[in-house]
CSV table of C-alpha atoms in Angstrom, one decimal:
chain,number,residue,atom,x,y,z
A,498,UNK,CA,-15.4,-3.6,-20.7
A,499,UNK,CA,-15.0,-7.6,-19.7
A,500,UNK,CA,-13.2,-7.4,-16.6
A,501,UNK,CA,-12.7,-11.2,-15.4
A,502,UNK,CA,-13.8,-12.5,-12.0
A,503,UNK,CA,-11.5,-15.2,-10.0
A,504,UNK,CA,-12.6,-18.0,-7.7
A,505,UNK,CA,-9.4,-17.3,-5.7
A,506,UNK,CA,-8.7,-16.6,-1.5
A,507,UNK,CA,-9.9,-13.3,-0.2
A,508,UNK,CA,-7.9,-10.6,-1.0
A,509,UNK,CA,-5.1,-9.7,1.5
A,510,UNK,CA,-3.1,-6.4,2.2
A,511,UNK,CA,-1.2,-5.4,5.0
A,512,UNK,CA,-0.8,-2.4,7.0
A,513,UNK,CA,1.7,-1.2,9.4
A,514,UNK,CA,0.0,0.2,12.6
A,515,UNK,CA,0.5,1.0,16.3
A,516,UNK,CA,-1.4,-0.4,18.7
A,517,UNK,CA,-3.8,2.3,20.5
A,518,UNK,CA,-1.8,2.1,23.5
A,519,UNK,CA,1.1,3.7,22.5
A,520,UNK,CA,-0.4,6.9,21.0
A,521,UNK,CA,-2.2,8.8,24.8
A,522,UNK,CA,-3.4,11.7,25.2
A,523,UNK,CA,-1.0,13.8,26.9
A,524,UNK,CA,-3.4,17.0,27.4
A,525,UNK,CA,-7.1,18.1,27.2
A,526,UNK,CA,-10.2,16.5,27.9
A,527,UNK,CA,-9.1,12.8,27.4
A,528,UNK,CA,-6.0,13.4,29.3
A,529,UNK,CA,-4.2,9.9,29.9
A,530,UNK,CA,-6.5,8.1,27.2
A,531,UNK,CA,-5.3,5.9,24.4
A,532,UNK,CA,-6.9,7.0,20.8
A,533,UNK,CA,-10.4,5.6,20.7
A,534,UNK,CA,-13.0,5.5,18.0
A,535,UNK,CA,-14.5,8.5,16.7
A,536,UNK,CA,-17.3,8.8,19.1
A,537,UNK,CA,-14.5,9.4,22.2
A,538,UNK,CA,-12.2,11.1,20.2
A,539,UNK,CA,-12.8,15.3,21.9
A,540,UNK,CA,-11.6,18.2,19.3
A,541,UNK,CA,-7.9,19.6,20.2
A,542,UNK,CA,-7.1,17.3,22.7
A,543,UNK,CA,-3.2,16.6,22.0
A,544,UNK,CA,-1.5,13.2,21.7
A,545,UNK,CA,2.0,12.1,22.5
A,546,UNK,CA,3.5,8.9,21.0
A,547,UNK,CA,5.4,6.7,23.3
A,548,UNK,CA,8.9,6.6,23.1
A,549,UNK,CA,8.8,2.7,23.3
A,550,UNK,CA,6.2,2.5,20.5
A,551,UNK,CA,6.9,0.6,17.7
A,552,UNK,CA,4.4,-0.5,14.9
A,553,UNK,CA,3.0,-3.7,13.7
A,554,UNK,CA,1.2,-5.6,10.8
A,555,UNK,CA,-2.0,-5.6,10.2
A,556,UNK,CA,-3.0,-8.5,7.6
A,557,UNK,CA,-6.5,-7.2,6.5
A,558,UNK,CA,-8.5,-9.7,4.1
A,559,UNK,CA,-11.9,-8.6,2.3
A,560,UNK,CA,-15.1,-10.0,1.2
A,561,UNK,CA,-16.1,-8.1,-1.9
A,562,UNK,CA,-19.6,-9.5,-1.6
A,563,UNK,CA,-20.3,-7.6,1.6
A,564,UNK,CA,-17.2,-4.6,1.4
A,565,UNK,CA,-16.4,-6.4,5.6
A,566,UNK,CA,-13.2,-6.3,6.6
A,567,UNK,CA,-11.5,-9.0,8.6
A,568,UNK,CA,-8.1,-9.7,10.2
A,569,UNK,CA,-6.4,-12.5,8.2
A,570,UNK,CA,-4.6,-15.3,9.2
A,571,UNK,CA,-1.2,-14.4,8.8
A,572,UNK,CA,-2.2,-11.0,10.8
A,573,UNK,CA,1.1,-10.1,13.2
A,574,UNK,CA,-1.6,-8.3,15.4
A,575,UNK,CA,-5.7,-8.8,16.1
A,576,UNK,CA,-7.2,-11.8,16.3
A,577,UNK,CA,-7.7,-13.8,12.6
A,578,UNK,CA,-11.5,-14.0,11.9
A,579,UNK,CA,-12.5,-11.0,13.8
A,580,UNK,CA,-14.3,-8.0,11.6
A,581,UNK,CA,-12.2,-4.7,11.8
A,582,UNK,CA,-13.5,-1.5,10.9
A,583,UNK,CA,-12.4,1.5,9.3
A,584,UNK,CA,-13.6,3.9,11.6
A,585,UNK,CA,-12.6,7.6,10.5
A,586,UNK,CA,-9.5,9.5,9.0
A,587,UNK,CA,-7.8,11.8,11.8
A,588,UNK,CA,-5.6,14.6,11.2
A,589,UNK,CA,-3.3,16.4,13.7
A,590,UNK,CA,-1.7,19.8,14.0
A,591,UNK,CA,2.0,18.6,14.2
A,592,UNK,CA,5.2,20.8,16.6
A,593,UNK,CA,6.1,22.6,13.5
A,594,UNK,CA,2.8,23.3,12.0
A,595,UNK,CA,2.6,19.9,9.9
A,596,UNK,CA,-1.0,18.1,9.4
A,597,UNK,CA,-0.3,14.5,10.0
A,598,UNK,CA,-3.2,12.1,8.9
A,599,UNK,CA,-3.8,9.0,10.5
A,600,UNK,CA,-6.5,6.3,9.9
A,601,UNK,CA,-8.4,4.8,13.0
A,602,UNK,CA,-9.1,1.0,12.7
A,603,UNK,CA,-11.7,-0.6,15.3
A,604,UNK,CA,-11.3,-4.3,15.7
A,605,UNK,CA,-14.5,-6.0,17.0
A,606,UNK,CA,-15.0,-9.1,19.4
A,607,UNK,CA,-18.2,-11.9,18.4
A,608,UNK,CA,-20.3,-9.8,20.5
A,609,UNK,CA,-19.4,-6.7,18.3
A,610,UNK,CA,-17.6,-4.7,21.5
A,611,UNK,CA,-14.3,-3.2,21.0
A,612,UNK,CA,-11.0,-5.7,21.3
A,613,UNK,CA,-8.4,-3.8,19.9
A,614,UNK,CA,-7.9,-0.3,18.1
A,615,UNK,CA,-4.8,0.6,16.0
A,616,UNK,CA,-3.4,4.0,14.4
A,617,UNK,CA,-2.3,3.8,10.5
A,618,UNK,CA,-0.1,6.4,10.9
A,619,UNK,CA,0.1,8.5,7.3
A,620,UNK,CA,3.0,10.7,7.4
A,621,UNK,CA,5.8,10.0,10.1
A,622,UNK,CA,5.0,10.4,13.6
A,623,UNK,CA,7.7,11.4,16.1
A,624,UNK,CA,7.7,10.0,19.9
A,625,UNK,CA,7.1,12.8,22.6
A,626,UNK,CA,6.1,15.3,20.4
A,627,UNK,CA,2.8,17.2,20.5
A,628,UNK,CA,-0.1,16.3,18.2
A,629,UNK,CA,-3.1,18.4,18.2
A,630,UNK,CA,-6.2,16.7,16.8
A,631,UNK,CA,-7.7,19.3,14.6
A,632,UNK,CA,-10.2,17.2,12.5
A,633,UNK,CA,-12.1,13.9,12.7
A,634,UNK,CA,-14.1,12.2,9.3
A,635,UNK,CA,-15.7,9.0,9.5
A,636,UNK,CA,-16.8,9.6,5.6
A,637,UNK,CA,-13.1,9.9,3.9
A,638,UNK,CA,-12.0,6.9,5.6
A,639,UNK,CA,-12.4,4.8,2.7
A,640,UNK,CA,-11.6,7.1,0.1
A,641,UNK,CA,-8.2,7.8,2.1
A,642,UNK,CA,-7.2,4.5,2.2
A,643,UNK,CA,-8.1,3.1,-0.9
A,644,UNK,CA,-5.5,6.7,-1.7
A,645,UNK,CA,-2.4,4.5,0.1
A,646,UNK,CA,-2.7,1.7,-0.9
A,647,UNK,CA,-3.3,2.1,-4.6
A,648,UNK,CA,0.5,0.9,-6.5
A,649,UNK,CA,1.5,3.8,-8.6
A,650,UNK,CA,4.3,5.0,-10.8
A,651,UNK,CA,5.4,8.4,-10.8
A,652,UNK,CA,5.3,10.4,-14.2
A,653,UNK,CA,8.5,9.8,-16.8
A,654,UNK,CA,8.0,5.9,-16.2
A,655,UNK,CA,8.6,3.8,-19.1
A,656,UNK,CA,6.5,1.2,-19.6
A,657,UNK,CA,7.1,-1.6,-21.9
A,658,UNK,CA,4.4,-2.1,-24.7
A,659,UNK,CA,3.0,-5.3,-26.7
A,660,UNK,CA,5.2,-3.8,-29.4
A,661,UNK,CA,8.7,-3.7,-27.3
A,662,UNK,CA,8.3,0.1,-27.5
A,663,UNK,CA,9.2,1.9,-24.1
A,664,UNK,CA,5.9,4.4,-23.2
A,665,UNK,CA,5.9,7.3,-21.0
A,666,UNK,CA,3.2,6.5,-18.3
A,667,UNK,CA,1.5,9.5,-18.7
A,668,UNK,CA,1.2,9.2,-22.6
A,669,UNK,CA,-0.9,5.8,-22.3
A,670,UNK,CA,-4.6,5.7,-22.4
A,671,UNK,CA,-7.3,2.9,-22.3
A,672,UNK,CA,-7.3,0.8,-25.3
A,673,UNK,CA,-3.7,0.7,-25.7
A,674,UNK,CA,-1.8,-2.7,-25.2
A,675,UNK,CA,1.1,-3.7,-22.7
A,676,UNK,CA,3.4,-6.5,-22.1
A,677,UNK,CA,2.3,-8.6,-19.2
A,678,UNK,CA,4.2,-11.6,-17.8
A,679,UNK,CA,1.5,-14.2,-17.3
A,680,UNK,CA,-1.4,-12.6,-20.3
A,681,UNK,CA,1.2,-11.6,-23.1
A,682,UNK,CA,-0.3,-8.2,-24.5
A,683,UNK,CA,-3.1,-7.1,-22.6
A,684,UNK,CA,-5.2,-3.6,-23.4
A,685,UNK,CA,-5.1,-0.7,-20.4
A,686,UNK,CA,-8.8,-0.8,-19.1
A,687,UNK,CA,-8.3,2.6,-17.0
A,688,UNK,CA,-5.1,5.1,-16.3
A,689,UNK,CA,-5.7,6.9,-13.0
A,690,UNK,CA,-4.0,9.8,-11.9
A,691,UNK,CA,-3.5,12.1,-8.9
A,692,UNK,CA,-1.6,14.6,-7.6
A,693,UNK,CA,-0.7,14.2,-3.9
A,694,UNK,CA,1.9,15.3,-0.8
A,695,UNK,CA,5.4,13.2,-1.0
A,696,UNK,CA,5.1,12.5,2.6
A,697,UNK,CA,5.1,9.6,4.9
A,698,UNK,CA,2.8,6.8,3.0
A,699,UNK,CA,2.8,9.0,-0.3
A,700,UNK,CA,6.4,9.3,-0.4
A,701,UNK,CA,7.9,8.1,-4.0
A,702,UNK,CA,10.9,5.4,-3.5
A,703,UNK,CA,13.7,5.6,-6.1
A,704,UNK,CA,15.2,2.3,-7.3
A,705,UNK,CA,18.5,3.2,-8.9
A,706,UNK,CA,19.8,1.9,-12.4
A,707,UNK,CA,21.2,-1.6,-11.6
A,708,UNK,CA,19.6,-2.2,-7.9
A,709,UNK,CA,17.7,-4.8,-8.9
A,710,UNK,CA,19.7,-5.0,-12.7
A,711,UNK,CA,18.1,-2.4,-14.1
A,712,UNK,CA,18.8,0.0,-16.6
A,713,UNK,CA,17.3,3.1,-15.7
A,714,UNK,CA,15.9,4.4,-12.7
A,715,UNK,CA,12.4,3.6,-11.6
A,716,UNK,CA,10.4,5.7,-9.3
A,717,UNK,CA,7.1,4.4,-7.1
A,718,UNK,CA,4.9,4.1,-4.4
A,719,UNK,CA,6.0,2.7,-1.2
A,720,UNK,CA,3.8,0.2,-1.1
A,721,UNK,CA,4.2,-1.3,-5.1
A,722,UNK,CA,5.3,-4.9,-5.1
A,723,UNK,CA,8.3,-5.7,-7.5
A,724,UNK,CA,8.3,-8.9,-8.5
A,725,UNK,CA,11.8,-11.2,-8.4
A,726,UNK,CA,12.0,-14.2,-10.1
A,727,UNK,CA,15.2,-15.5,-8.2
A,728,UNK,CA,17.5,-18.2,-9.8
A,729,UNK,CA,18.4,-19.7,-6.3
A,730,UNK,CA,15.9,-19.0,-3.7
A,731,UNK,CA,18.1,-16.5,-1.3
A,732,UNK,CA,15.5,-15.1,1.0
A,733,UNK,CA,14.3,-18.6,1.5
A,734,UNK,CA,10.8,-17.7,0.9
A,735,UNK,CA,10.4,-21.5,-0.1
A,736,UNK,CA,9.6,-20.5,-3.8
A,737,UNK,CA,11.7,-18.9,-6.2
A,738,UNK,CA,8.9,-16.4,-7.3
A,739,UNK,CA,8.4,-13.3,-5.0
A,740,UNK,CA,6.6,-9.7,-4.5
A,741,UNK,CA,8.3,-7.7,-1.9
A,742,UNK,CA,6.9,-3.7,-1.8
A,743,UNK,CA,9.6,-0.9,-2.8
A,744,UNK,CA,9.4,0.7,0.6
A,745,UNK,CA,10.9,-2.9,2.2
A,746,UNK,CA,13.6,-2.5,0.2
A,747,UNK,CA,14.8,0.8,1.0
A,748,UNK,CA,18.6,1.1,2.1
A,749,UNK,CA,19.8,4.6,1.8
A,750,UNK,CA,21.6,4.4,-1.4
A,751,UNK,CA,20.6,2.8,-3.9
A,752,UNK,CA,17.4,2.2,-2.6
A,753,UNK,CA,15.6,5.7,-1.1
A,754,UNK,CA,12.0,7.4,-0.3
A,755,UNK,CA,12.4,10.8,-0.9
A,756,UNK,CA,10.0,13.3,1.1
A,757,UNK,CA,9.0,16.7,0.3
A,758,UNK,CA,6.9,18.6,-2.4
A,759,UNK,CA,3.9,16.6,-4.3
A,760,UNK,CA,3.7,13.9,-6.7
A,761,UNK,CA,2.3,12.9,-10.0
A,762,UNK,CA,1.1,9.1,-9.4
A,763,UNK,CA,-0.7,7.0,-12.3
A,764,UNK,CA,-2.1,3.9,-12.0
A,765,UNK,CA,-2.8,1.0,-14.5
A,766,UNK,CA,-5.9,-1.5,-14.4
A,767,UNK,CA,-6.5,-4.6,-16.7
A,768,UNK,CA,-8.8,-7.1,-16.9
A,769,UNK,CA,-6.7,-8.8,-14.4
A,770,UNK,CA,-3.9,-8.4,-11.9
A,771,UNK,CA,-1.1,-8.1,-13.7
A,772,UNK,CA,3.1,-8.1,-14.0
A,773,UNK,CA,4.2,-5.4,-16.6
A,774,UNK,CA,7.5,-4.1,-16.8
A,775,UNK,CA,8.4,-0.4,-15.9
A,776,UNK,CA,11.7,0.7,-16.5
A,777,UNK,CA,12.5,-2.9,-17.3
A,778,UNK,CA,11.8,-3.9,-13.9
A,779,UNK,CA,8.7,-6.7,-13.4
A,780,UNK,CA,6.0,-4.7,-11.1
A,781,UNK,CA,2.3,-5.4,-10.1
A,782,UNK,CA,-0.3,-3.8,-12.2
A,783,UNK,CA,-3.3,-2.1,-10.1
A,784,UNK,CA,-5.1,-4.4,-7.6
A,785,UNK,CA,-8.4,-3.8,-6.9
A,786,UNK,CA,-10.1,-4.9,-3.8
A,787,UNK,CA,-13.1,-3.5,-1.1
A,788,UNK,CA,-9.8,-1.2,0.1
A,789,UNK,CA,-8.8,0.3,-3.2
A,790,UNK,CA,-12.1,0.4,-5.2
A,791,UNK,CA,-13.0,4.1,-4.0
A,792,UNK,CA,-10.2,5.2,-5.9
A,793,UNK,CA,-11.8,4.2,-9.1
A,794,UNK,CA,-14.8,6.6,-11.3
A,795,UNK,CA,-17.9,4.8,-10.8
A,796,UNK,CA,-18.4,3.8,-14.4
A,797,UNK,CA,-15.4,1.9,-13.9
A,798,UNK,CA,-16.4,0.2,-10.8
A,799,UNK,CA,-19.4,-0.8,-12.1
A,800,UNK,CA,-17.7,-2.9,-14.7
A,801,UNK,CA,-15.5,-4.4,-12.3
A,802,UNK,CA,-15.2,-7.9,-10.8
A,803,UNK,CA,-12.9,-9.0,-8.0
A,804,UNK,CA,-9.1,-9.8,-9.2
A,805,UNK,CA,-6.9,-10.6,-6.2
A,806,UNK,CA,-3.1,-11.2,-5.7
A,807,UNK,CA,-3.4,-14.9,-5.1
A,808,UNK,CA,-3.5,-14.9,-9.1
A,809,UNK,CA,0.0,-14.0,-9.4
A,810,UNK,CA,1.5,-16.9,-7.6
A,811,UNK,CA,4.3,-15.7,-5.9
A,812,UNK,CA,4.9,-15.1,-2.2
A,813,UNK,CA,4.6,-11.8,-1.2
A,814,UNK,CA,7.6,-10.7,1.0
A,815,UNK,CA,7.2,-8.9,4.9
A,816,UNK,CA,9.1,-7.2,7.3
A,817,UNK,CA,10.4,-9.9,9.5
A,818,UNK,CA,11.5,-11.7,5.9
A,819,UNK,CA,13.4,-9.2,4.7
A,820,UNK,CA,16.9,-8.7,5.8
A,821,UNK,CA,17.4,-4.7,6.8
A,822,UNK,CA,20.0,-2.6,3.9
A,823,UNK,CA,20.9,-5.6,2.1
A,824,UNK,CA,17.5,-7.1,0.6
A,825,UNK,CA,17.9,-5.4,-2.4
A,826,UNK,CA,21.4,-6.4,-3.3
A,827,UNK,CA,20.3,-10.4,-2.1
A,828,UNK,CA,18.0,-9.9,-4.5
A,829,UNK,CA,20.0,-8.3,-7.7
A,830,UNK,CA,22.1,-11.6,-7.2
A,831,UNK,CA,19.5,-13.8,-7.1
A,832,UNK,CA,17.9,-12.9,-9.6
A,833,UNK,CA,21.3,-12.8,-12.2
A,834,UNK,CA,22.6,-15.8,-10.5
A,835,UNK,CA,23.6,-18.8,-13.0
């Protein structure tokens, strides 16, 4: 392999969390008690989250030399410059019998004591109902998140070859070569695969056939970017080249995240970070980062240099950008606009 390395900014990703505060303990030993790190957490206590709760973004940048986390500057919440730490995965007994997994991150002051913590909530959590906290893993933190945040395509997707041929996902194997936006055809260095819960961060969103003019349906993770080249710049993003994840654009119609059961996700690495086409809609290629490298075999780690997303050149899209059910249709217009 001849994975490339790029003297680019530190890779970013973002995170939706809630703020320790709003998820107490509401009986047991810690009665009263916000979620803490894994040495205070205390085996069944149950948690409650707030009814005013509401979540946040958490801008996380990484230094591949050293695997530290740190909260970047465009961080909604934490402190830019200050390390954060992904403390353990936690996993709750839920009203009705669910196990909800949640990921506790530990931001650190200069002096290395605790400033902030925050709850990366998995599957859905629901205000004033009971959570029972029925296991606690420091060593599948990683391995967890690296899980979520990979971009993956469910099985069936078509993707479009150096040949114009439209692949199956789960027919393609390293070796084989793809159309890429910014590299022309460009050989698969690894498929992944896994088989996981549709729930809550794992939950496939459906793009229907012309949402974003397409011609057939495509079906991802939440947190996949799509990229939009729009003719006139609608969501005034100040550039008319823009990522914007598949969960940001869900609406209920012809956008939706469909919970329940398992599902097949595959993933696609290249020497680089990549645009390829899926279902003939433009969509980021595998990014690999300190977050999402324990999803890879070793051997392929090993071979494998940073490649971040400041290589694709186009401004990533957030919450407080997008603009609630009609993002999508903004952005079908845009983009065919003459």
């Amino acid at each position: 392999m001849s994975f490339q390395s790029l003297s680019t900014p530190l890779p970013v990703q973002s995170l939706t969390v809630f703020p320790a505060d709003f998820f107490r303990v509401s009986y047991g030993v810690n009665e009263g008690d916000a979620i803490g790190d894994a040495s205070d957490l205390i085996m069944e206590d149950t948690y409650e989250l707030s009814e005013a709760a509401h979540t946040g973004r958490l801008a996380i940048a990484t230094r591949e030399a050293t695997g530290e986390f740190i909260i970047a500057a465009d961080s909604e919440l934490g402190q830019p410059g200050a390390r954060l730490f992904l403390d353990c995965l936690v996993t709750f007994m839920g009203p009705n019998g669910s196990h909800d997994e949640a990921l506790v991150l530990v931001e650190v002051d200069q002096d290395g004591a605790i400033a902030d913590i925050y709850l990366h909530a998995l599957t859905p959590l629901h205000p004033k109902a009971g959570y029972t906290l029925v296991t606690i893993d420091p060593d599948a933190a990683r391995e967890k998140l690296a899980e979520s945040t990979c971009v993956s395509f469910t099985a069936g997707t078509r993707i479009t070859m150096a040949d114009g041929r439209q692949m199956p996902i789960e027919e393609l194997k390293a070796g084989d070569r793809v159309l890429t936006r910014d590299s022309g055809p460009q050989e698969i260095r690894w498929v992944g695969q896994q088989t996981v819960r549709a729930t809550g961060a794992f939950a496939p969103i459906r793009i229907a056939p012309g949402a974003l003019n397409n011609d057939n349906a495509l079906t991802l993770s939440p947190n996949h970017r799509l990229f939009v080249y729009q003719r006139v710049d609608a969501v005034k993003a100040g550039q008319k080249e823009v990522l914007v994840k598949a969960r940001l654009l869900v609406n209920g119609t012809t956008v939706v995240q469909s919970d329940g059961g398992f599902v097949d996700y595959f993933q696609l690495l290249f020497d680089k970070h990549e645009i390829i086409y899926a279902e003939g809609i433009a969509s980021e290629s595998l990014f690999v980062d300190t977050a999402t490298r324990p999803a890879l075999p070793a051997e392929v780690s090993r071979h494998l240099q940073a490649n971040t997303k400041a290589s694709l050149g186009a401004r990533e899209l957030h919450d407080v950008d997008v603009m609630a059910h009609d993002t999508v249709d903004v952005l079908r217009r845009a983009s065919a606009a003459i």
